[in-house]
XYZ file of C-alpha atoms in Angstrom:
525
model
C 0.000 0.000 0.000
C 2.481 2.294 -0.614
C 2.248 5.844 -0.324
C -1.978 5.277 0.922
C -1.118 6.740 4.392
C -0.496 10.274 2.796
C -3.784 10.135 1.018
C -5.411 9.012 4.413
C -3.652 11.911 6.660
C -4.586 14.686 3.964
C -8.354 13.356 3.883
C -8.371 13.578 7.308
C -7.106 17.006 7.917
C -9.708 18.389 5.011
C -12.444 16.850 6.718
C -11.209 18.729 10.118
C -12.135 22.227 8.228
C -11.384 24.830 10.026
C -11.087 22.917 13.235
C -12.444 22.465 16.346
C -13.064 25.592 17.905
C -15.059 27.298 14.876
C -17.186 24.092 15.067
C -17.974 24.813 18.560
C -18.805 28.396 17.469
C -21.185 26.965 14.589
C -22.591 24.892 17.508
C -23.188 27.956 19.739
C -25.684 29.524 17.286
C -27.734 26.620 16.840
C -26.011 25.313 13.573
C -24.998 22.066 12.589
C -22.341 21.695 10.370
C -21.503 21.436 6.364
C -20.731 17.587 6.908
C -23.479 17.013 9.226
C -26.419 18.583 7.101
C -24.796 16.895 3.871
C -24.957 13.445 5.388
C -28.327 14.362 6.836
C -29.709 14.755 3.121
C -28.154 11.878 1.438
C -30.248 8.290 1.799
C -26.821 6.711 2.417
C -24.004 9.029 3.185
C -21.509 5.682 2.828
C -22.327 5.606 -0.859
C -22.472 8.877 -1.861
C -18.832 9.990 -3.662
C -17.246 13.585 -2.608
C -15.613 16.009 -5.154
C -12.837 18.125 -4.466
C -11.810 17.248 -1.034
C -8.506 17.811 -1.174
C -9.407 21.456 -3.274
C -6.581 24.142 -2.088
C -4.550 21.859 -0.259
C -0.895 23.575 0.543
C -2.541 26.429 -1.287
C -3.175 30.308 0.576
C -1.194 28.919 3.569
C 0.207 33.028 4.311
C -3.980 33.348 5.509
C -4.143 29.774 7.182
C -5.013 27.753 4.513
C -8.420 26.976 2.682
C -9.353 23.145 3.541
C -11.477 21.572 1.329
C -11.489 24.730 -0.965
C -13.976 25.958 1.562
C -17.218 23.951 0.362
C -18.536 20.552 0.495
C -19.228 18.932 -2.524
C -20.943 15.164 -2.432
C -22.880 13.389 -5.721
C -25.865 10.731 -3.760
C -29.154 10.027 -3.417
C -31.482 12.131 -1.915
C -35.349 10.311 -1.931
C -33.991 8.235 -4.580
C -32.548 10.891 -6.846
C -28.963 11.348 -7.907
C -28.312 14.631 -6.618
C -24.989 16.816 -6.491
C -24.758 18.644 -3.046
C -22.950 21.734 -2.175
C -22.534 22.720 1.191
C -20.156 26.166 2.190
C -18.635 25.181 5.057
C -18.876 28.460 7.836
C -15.819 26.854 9.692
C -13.277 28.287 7.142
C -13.091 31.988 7.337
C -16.876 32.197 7.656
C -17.234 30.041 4.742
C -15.994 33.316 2.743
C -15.035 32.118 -1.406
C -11.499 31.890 -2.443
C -10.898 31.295 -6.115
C -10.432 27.523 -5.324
C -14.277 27.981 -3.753
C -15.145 29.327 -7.001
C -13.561 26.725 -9.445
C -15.341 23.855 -7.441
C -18.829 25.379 -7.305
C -18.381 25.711 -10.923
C -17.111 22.048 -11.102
C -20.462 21.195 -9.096
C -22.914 22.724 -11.012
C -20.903 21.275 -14.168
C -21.577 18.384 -13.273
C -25.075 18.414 -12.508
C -25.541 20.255 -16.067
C -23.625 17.577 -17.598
C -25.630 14.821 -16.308
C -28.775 16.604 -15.730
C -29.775 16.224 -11.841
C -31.164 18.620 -9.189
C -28.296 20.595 -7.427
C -28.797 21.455 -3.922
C -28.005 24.809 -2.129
C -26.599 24.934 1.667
C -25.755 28.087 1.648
C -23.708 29.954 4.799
C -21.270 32.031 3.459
C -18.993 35.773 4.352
C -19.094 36.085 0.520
C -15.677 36.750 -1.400
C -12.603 36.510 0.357
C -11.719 40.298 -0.167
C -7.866 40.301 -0.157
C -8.195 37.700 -2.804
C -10.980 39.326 -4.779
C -9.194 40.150 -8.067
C -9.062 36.153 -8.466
C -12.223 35.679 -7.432
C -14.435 38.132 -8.695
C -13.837 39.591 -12.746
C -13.048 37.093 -14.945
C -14.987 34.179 -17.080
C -14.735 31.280 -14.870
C -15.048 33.266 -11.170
C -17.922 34.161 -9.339
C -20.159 35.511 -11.652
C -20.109 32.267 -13.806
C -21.953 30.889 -10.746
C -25.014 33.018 -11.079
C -24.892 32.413 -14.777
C -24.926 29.199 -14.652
C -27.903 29.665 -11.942
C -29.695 30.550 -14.899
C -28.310 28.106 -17.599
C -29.675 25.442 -15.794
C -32.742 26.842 -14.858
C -33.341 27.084 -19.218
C -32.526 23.349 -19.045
C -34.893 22.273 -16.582
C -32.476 21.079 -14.066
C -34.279 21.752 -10.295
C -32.040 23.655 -7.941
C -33.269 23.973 -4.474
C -31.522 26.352 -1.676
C -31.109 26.574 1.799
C -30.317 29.813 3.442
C -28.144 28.487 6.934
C -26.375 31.225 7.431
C -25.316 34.843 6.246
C -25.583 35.112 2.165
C -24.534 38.688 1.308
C -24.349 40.656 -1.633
C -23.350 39.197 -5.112
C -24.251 35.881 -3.069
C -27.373 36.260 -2.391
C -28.713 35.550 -6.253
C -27.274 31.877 -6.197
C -30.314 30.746 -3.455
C -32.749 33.342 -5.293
C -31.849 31.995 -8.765
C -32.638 28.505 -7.718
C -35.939 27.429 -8.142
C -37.037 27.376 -4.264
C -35.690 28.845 -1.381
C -35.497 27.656 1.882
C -34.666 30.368 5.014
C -33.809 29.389 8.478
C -35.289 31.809 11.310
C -32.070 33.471 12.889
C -29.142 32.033 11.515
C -30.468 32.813 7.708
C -29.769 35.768 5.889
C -29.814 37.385 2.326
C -29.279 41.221 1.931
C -26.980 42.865 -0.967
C -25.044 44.991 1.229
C -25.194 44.312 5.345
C -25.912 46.655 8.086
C -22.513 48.719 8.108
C -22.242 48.848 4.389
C -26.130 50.488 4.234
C -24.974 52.892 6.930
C -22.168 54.052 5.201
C -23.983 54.313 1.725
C -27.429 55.781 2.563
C -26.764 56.306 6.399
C -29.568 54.297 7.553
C -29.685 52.244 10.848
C -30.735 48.565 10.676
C -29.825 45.417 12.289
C -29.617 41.761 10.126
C -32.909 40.375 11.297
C -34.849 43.550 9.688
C -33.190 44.198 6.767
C -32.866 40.261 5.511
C -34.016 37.723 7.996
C -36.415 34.863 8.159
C -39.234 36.961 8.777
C -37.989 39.971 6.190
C -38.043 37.868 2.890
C -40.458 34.813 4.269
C -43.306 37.268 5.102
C -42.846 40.821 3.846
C -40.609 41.080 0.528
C -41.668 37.254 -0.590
C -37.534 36.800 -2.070
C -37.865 33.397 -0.160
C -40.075 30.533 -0.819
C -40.287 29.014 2.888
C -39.348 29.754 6.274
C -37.594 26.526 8.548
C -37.056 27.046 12.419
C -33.541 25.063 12.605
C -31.281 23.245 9.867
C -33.099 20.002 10.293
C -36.784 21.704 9.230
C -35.053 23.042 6.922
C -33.269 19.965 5.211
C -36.683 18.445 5.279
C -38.410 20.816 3.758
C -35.738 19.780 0.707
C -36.248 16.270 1.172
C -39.938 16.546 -0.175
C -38.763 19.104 -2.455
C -36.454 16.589 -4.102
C -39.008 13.678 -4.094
C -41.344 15.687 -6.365
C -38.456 15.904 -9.137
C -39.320 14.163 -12.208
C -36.842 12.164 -14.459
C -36.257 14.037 -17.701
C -34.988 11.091 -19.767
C -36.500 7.395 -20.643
C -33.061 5.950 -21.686
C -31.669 3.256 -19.429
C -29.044 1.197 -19.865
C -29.632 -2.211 -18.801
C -27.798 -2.877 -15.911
C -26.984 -6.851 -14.779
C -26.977 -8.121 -11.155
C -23.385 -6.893 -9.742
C -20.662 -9.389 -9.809
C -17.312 -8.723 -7.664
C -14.401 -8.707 -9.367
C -12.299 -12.042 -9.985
C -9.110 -10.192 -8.513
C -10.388 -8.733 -4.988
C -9.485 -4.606 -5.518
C -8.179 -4.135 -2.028
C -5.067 -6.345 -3.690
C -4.513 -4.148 -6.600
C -1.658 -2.387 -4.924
C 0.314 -5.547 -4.892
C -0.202 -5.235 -9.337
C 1.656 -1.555 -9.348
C 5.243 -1.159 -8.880
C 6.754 1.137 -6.147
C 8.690 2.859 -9.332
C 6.587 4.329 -12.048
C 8.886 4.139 -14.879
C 8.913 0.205 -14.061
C 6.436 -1.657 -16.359
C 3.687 -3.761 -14.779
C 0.476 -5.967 -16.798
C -2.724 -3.944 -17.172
C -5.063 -6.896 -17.527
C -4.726 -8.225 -13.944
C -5.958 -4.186 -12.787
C -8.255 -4.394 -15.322
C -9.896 -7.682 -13.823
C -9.511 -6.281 -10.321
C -12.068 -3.793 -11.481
C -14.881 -5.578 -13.189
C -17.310 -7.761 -12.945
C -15.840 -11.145 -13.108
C -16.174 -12.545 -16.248
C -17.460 -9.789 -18.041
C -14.675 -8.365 -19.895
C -14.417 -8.924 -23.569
C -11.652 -7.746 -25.631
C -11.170 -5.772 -29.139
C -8.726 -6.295 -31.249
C -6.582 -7.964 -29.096
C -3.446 -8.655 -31.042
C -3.341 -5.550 -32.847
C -2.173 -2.266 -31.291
C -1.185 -4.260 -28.369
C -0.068 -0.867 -26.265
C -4.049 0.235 -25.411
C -5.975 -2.436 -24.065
C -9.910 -2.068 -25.567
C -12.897 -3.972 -24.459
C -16.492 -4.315 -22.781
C -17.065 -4.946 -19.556
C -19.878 -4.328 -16.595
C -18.466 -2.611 -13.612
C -21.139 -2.981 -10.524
C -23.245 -4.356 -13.405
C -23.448 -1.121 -15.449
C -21.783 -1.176 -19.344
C -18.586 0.248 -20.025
C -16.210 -0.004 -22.982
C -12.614 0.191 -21.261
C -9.685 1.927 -22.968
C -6.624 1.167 -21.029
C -2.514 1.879 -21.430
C -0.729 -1.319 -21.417
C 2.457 -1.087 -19.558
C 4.543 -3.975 -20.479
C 6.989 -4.396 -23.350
C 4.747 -6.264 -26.605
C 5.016 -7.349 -29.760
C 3.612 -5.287 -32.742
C 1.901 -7.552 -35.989
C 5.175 -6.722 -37.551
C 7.369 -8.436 -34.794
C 8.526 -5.083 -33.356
C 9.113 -4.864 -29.714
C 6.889 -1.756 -28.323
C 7.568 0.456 -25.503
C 4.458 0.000 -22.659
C 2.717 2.804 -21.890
C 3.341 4.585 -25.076
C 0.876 4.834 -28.040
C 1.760 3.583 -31.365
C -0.106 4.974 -34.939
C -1.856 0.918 -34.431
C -2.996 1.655 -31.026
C -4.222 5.052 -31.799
C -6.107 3.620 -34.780
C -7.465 0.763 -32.662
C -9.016 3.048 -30.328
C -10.670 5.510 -32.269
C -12.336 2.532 -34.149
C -12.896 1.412 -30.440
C -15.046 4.541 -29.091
C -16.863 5.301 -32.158
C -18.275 1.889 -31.928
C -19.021 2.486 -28.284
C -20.890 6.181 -29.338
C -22.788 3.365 -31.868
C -23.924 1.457 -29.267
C -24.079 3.969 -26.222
C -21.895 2.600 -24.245
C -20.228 4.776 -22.081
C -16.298 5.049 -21.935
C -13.713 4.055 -18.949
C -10.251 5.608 -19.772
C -7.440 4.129 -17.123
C -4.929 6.553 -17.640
C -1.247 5.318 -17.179
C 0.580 6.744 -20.237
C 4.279 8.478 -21.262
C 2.785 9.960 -24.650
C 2.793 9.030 -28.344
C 5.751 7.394 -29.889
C 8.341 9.777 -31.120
C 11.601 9.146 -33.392
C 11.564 9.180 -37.250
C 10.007 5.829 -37.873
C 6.968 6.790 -35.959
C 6.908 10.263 -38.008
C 7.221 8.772 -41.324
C 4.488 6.298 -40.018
C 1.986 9.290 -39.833
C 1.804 9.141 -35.685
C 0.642 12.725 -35.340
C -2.435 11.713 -38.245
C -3.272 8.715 -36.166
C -3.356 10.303 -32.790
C -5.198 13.131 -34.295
C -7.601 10.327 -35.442
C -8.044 9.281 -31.635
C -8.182 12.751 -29.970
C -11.045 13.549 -32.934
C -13.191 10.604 -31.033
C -12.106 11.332 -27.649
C -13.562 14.680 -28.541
C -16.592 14.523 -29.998
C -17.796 11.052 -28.097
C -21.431 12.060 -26.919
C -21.630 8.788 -24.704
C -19.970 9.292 -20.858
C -16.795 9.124 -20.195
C -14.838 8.837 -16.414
C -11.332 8.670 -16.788
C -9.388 7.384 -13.905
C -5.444 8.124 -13.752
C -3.639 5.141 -12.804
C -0.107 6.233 -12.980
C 1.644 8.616 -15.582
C -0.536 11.169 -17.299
C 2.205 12.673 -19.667
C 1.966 15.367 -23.052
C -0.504 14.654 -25.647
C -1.157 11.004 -24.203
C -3.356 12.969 -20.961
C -5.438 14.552 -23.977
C -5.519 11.119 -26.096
C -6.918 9.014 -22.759
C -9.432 11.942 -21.962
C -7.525 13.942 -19.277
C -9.273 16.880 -18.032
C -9.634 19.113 -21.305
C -11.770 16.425 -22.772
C -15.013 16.746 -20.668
C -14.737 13.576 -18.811
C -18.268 13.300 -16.685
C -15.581 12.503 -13.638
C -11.903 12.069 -13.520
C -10.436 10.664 -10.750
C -6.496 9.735 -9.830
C -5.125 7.228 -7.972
C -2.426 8.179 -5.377
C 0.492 7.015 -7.874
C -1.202 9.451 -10.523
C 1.868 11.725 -12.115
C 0.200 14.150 -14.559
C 2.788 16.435 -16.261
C 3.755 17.666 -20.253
C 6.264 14.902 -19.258
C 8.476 13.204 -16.801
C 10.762 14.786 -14.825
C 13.833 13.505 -15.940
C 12.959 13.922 -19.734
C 12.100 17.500 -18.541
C 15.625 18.355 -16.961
C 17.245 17.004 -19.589
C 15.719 18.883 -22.559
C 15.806 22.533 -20.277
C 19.434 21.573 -19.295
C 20.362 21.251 -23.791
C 18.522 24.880 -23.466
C 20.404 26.104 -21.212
C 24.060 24.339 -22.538
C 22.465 26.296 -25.857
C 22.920 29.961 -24.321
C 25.889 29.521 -21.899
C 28.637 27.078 -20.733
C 27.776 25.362 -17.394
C 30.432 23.878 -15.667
C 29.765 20.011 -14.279
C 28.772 21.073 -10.933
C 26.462 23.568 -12.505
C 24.534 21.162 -15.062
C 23.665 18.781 -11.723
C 22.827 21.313 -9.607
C 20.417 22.809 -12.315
C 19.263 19.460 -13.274
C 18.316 18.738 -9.707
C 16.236 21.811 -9.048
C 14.207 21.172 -12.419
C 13.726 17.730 -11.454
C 12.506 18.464 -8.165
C 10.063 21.254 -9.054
C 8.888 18.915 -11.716
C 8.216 15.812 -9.101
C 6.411 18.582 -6.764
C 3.796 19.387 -9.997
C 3.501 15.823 -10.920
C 1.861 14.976 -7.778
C -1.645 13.528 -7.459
C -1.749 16.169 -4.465
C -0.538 19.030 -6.495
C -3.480 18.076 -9.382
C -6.557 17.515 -6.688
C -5.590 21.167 -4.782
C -5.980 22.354 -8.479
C -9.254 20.599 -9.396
C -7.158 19.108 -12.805
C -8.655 16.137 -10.791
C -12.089 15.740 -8.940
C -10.489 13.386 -6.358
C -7.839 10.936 -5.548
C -9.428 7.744 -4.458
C -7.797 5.058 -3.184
C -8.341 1.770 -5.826
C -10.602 -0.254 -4.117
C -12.681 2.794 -4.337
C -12.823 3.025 -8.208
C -15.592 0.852 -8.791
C -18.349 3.023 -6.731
C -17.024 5.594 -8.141
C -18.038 4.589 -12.104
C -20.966 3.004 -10.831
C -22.129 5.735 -9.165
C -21.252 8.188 -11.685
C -22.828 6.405 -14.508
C -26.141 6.037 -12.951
C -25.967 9.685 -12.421
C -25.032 10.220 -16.256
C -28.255 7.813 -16.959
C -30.509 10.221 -15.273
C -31.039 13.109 -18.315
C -28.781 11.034 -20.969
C -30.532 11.339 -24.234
C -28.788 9.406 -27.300
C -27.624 11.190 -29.821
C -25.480 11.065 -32.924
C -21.928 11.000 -32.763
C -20.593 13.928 -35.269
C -16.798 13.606 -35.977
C -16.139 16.131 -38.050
C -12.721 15.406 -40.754
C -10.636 12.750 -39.537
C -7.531 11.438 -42.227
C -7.226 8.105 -43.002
């Protein structure tokens, strides 16, 4: 299980927030908190997945950190429904947004557009965090995308309920008031666009919170909110029958079997990876650690032998599987093959691969655990950069779902090829041996260091102290950690985690999926 105990200790200290004595302050005003009214929604919290738990982590550490990002965000059942939850937790600097905050809330309400399913609202929140405001506030993808995107969804017929808990102030308060019902809670709710102080310094009137946006204020005299809840637990329940009334907006299904467990037990799967990630190691034994026993049936399996494609059930739900190998093989031709690269066959093999899965809606599992595309003048003058054109066309314009999970490397144009973040995957996930770079570190201090050698001479002691700095700020970006404090992942999961992960993810995806034909545009042969 190597390197699982990091994972563990950093889930552990996210979950913490901001700790134990603004919890007891929450607690003091009647509150419960972001975990506790999360799990109090979900049917099951233990199968619900989170997103984003380990958002900002070593990030804004000069203001004490931002764990979690600041927010809750879970995908479960609520009354039966896959729902996506967001929660701001008040514990971290009065659950104020920091431009991590704002990337995940946007990664939240992605998701729920992408899949089509309600989005709820707990809501209890400083607004901006004001020394950080020029990331947070102007551009595209910052706060205002939110509200937007309040409004997208609304056009699309996806239900978004809200629940005021707490303070919801100024450019804030039109997320619960976009939504389609509002929930307030008498005294710890509020929604005003500018408090007390700010109206006393703009218009010089006196107020107090209560008057100018509490329970009473917007439940029975302006009519902003939709219903008034005495605690957080009237409140949550007043969602609860909120969410049963939803109505699915798509007939498809995909016909899902009776689960099988896998014929390799998952929990062993760290015994298949090697400590050292340039070391090669089989695919198919991960591969059957993952699905349903007995259900995986390969394509093309002696051609293209570097990308492992096939169908399979995971949980009992379809998937078509397109996976790096990373041992050595043997090409048609006889040639030995580098694993975990892609070769012009491979590339070929799996575009053929997912446009027969768009054919049949099948949605897509990319395990990630790739170096790139073959380079050198053979694999030039074999057309590589047509062929693995050919597979980032499909990867592209698949309509079906696709989850990637990153096993090990993620490197250049491979990450793009195998669906890395750029590529709307419904959910990508790492592993904790994920290493997601343009490309690995040594390869990366070697090619600066001919740069550098290019402009000036460098005596011995020079090029190894220079390669040793590269290489180290390198294996500091190529962490899984580094990617999930970024959001270029959702999550790191441990493996025996990856299968409720895709199941629960696709049976989200099946709630609006509508089939539709798989365009992909010029592609040459």
């Amino acid at each position: 299980m190597q390197g699982i105990e990091t994972l563990l200790s950093l889930r552990e200290k996210a979950r913490q927030g901001g700790g134990e004595k603004a919890l007891l302050r929450l607690r003091s005003q009647g509150k419960w908190s972001a975990r506790e009214r999360v799990d109090y929604l979900l049917d099951n919290p233990a199968e619900a997945i989170e997103i984003g738990l380990l958002a900002g982590e070593g990030m804004y550490e000069e203001v004490g950190g931002c764990p979690a990002g600041g927010v809750i965000v879970k995908i479960g059942k609520v009354q039966g429904i896959p729902c996506v939850i967001v929660a701001n937790d008040a514990t971290v600097k009065a659950g104020a947004w920091f431009p991590i905050t704002a990337k995940k809330n946007l990664r939240a309400q992605e998701i729920a557009m992408q899949n089509r399913i309600p989005i709820i609202y707990l809501v209890d929140s400083a607004g901006v965090y004001l020394p950080l405001q020029d990331e947070v506030f102007p551009d595209k993808e910052h706060f205002g995308r939110i509200f937007r995107n309040n409004a997208v969804m609304s056009a699309m017929g996806i239900p978004q309920y809200a629940a005021i808990m707490g303070p919801c102030v100024a450019g804030g308060a039109y997320l619960p008031i976009m939504s389609d019902e509002a929930i307030i809670v008498e005294k710890t709710g509020s929604v005003f666009l500018a408090g007390p102080y700010l109206v006393k310094a703009a218009i010089g009137e006196e107020t107090d919170v209560e008057t100018l946006g509490g329970a009473v204020t917007h439940s029975q005299i302006s009519g902003v909110t939709d219903y008034q809840a005495k605690n957080d637990q009237e409140a949550l329940d007043i969602i609860k029958r909120l969410v049963a009334q939803t109505q699915r907006r798509s007939s498809f299904r995909w016909e899902r079997h009776e689960p099988i467990p896998p014929a390799r037990p998952p929990e062993k799967i760290y015994e298949l990876l090697p400590p050292d990630p340039t070391r090669p190691y089989d695919m198919y034994p991960v591969i059957e650690s993952l699905v349903d026993a007995g259900s995986f049936t390969e394509y093309k399996a002696g051609y293209g032998k570097t990308l492992i494609t096939g169908y399979a059930r995971i949980e009992g739900w379809p998937v078509g599987i397109v996976a790096n190998q990373r041992t050595m093989v043997r090409s048609g031709r006889g040639e030995m093959q580098f694993g975990g690269v892609i070769y012009s066959d491979s590339a070929d093999k799996a575009a053929r691969f997912i446009l027969n899965c768009n054919q049949k809606q099948i949605p897509i599992l990319f395990l990630q655990d790739v170096t790139g595309f073959m380079v050198g003048t053979r694999a030039e003058h074999g057309g590589i950069i047509k062929d693995g054109a050919k597979m980032v066309n499909a990867v592209a314009n698949s309509v079906v779902p696709k989850i990637t999970v990153i096993v090990g490397n993620s490197y250049g144009a491979g990450n793009y090829a195998m669906c890395g973040r750029a590529y709307d995957p419904r959910l990508i996930v790492a592993w904790h041996t994920a290493r997601i770079a343009v490309m690995g570190g040594t390869q990366a201090a070697q090619t600066l260091l001919q740069i550098y050698k290019r402009d000036q001479k460098l005596t011995k002691e020079e090029e190894e102290r220079l390669l040793n700095e590269i290489r180290q700020r390198y294996e500091k970006q190529m962490s899984p950690y580094y990617a999930a404090a970024r959001l270029w992942v959702d999550e790191i999961i441990r493996p025996e985690e990856t299968r409720t992960y895709i199941a629960t993810m696709i049976e989200a995806a099946q709630w609006g999926y509508e089939p539709r034909p798989f365009p992909t545009g010029v592609i040459q042969t």
